[in-house]
Tab-separated table of C-alpha atoms in Angstrom:
chain	number	residue	atom	x	y	z
A	208	UNK	CA	40.507	11.877	-25.692
A	209	UNK	CA	38.983	9.839	-28.070
A	210	UNK	CA	39.368	6.606	-25.488
A	211	UNK	CA	37.587	8.907	-22.479
A	212	UNK	CA	34.451	10.202	-25.351
A	213	UNK	CA	34.038	7.195	-26.605
A	214	UNK	CA	34.181	5.047	-23.057
A	215	UNK	CA	31.025	7.627	-21.843
A	216	UNK	CA	29.459	6.913	-24.953
A	217	UNK	CA	29.311	3.361	-23.779
A	218	UNK	CA	28.619	3.810	-20.173
A	219	UNK	CA	25.719	6.341	-21.151
A	220	UNK	CA	23.872	3.726	-23.496
A	221	UNK	CA	24.727	1.501	-21.061
A	222	UNK	CA	22.823	2.871	-18.425
A	223	UNK	CA	19.815	4.122	-21.012
A	224	UNK	CA	19.383	0.751	-21.973
A	225	UNK	CA	19.551	-0.574	-18.360
A	226	UNK	CA	16.643	1.812	-17.249
A	227	UNK	CA	14.463	1.037	-20.004
A	228	UNK	CA	14.118	-2.622	-18.806
A	229	UNK	CA	11.347	-2.737	-16.659
A	230	UNK	CA	11.001	-5.848	-13.759
A	231	UNK	CA	8.453	-8.428	-14.267
A	232	UNK	CA	6.808	-11.196	-11.919
A	233	UNK	CA	3.811	-13.298	-13.062
A	234	UNK	CA	2.405	-15.099	-10.323
A	235	UNK	CA	-1.307	-16.312	-8.724
A	236	UNK	CA	-3.071	-17.656	-11.864
A	237	UNK	CA	-6.477	-18.929	-11.514
A	238	UNK	CA	-7.255	-22.052	-11.425
A	239	UNK	CA	-8.601	-22.173	-14.937
A	240	UNK	CA	-5.586	-20.836	-15.459
A	241	UNK	CA	-6.535	-17.980	-17.719
A	242	UNK	CA	-5.640	-15.111	-15.470
A	243	UNK	CA	-2.551	-14.131	-13.449
A	244	UNK	CA	-1.590	-11.172	-11.367
A	245	UNK	CA	1.715	-9.661	-12.984
A	246	UNK	CA	3.412	-6.740	-11.221
A	247	UNK	CA	5.640	-4.541	-12.625
A	248	UNK	CA	8.642	-2.396	-11.826
A	249	UNK	CA	9.636	0.602	-14.037
A	250	UNK	CA	10.307	3.999	-13.859
A	251	UNK	CA	6.986	5.404	-12.851
A	252	UNK	CA	6.781	2.770	-9.946
A	253	UNK	CA	4.855	-0.087	-9.620
A	254	UNK	CA	1.860	-1.470	-11.046
A	255	UNK	CA	-0.145	-4.050	-10.195
A	256	UNK	CA	-2.891	-6.041	-12.597
A	257	UNK	CA	-4.461	-8.861	-13.909
A	258	UNK	CA	-3.461	-10.372	-16.899
A	259	UNK	CA	-4.689	-13.123	-19.474
A	260	UNK	CA	-2.142	-15.483	-19.361
A	261	UNK	CA	-1.960	-16.805	-23.054
A	262	UNK	CA	-1.397	-13.337	-24.222
A	263	UNK	CA	-0.039	-11.275	-20.755
A	264	UNK	CA	-3.234	-8.842	-21.875
A	265	UNK	CA	-4.184	-6.659	-19.161
A	266	UNK	CA	-7.334	-7.232	-18.334
A	267	UNK	CA	-7.522	-4.647	-15.093
A	268	UNK	CA	-5.638	-2.651	-13.360
A	269	UNK	CA	-5.403	-3.300	-10.415
A	270	UNK	CA	-2.937	-0.508	-8.134
A	271	UNK	CA	-0.764	1.786	-10.329
A	272	UNK	CA	0.618	3.768	-7.635
A	273	UNK	CA	2.685	6.221	-9.806
A	274	UNK	CA	-0.351	7.673	-11.064
A	275	UNK	CA	-3.105	7.256	-8.446
A	276	UNK	CA	-3.020	10.438	-7.246
A	277	UNK	CA	-3.170	9.466	-3.588
A	278	UNK	CA	-0.584	10.906	-1.473
A	279	UNK	CA	-0.798	7.567	0.968
A	280	UNK	CA	0.373	5.688	-1.915
A	281	UNK	CA	3.205	7.618	-3.423
A	282	UNK	CA	5.009	8.058	-0.050
A	283	UNK	CA	4.369	3.654	0.219
A	284	UNK	CA	6.015	3.497	-3.202
A	285	UNK	CA	8.976	5.679	-2.528
A	286	UNK	CA	9.370	3.898	0.546
A	287	UNK	CA	9.392	0.748	-1.460
A	288	UNK	CA	10.873	1.433	-4.781
A	289	UNK	CA	14.132	0.306	-3.513
A	290	UNK	CA	12.750	-2.852	-2.777
A	291	UNK	CA	13.659	-6.451	-4.299
A	292	UNK	CA	10.007	-6.728	-6.625
A	293	UNK	CA	10.535	-10.573	-5.045
A	294	UNK	CA	10.171	-8.881	-1.726
A	295	UNK	CA	7.320	-6.797	-2.720
A	296	UNK	CA	5.986	-9.573	-4.593
A	297	UNK	CA	5.463	-11.732	-1.259
A	298	UNK	CA	3.084	-9.147	-0.155
A	299	UNK	CA	0.660	-8.394	-3.655
A	300	UNK	CA	-1.711	-11.930	-3.668
A	301	UNK	CA	-4.820	-12.493	-5.598
A	302	UNK	CA	-7.272	-15.186	-3.906
A	303	UNK	CA	-9.678	-16.988	-6.305
A	304	UNK	CA	-12.859	-18.502	-5.632
A	305	UNK	CA	-12.586	-22.566	-7.158
A	306	UNK	CA	-14.759	-21.053	-10.129
A	307	UNK	CA	-12.306	-18.296	-11.261
A	308	UNK	CA	-15.501	-15.955	-11.197
A	309	UNK	CA	-14.590	-13.726	-8.073
A	310	UNK	CA	-10.777	-12.680	-6.857
A	311	UNK	CA	-9.972	-10.628	-4.193
A	312	UNK	CA	-6.419	-8.629	-4.120
A	313	UNK	CA	-4.910	-7.789	-1.515
A	314	UNK	CA	-1.422	-6.305	-0.265
A	315	UNK	CA	-0.512	-6.168	3.058
A	316	UNK	CA	2.450	-4.573	2.859
A	317	UNK	CA	1.020	-1.160	3.031
A	318	UNK	CA	-0.192	0.473	5.934
A	319	UNK	CA	-4.129	1.126	5.341
A	320	UNK	CA	-3.615	-2.950	3.536
A	321	UNK	CA	-4.982	-2.596	0.288
A	322	UNK	CA	-7.842	-4.495	-0.478
A	323	UNK	CA	-10.355	-5.366	-3.317
A	324	UNK	CA	-12.808	-7.819	-4.624
A	325	UNK	CA	-13.630	-8.418	-8.519
A	326	UNK	CA	-15.937	-10.076	-10.176
A	327	UNK	CA	-16.017	-12.066	-13.811
A	328	UNK	CA	-17.711	-10.533	-16.416
A	329	UNK	CA	-17.240	-12.378	-19.956
A	330	UNK	CA	-13.339	-11.472	-20.327
A	331	UNK	CA	-13.031	-8.911	-17.833
A	332	UNK	CA	-13.451	-8.184	-14.436
A	333	UNK	CA	-15.400	-5.396	-12.536
A	334	UNK	CA	-14.676	-3.803	-8.998
A	335	UNK	CA	-17.160	-4.573	-6.092
A	336	UNK	CA	-18.007	-2.424	-3.269
A	337	UNK	CA	-16.710	-3.469	0.372
A	338	UNK	CA	-18.672	-2.772	3.073
A	339	UNK	CA	-17.185	0.227	5.468
A	340	UNK	CA	-16.199	-1.191	8.995
A	341	UNK	CA	-16.069	0.858	11.734
């Protein structure tokens, strides 16, 4: 009986510890090397953000799928949450200007194809409104 209780306790502890571990991918560094795209997958879903590469500090949240409230994003997250982060990472991309002052974020894996453009303003980035296409 004690062995069963001990085994159950160990299994519970292991599952709790592994659930705390979030997967992380950092890629698409800016030409000046100061910024990059970070993607994480934790209990609340996928997050994509631009970070400072030296400190890993978040500069701007590009897409927080779990808390966006956007029905299309939530459906997409539920469909893709079982995929490996490497597969997800192939579709989410930053494309930088040569001077690292402008960046485009896009994700081809979504039905609506996420796309946004940001201009650097000091140590932060501001989203630029894109025109509506018919």
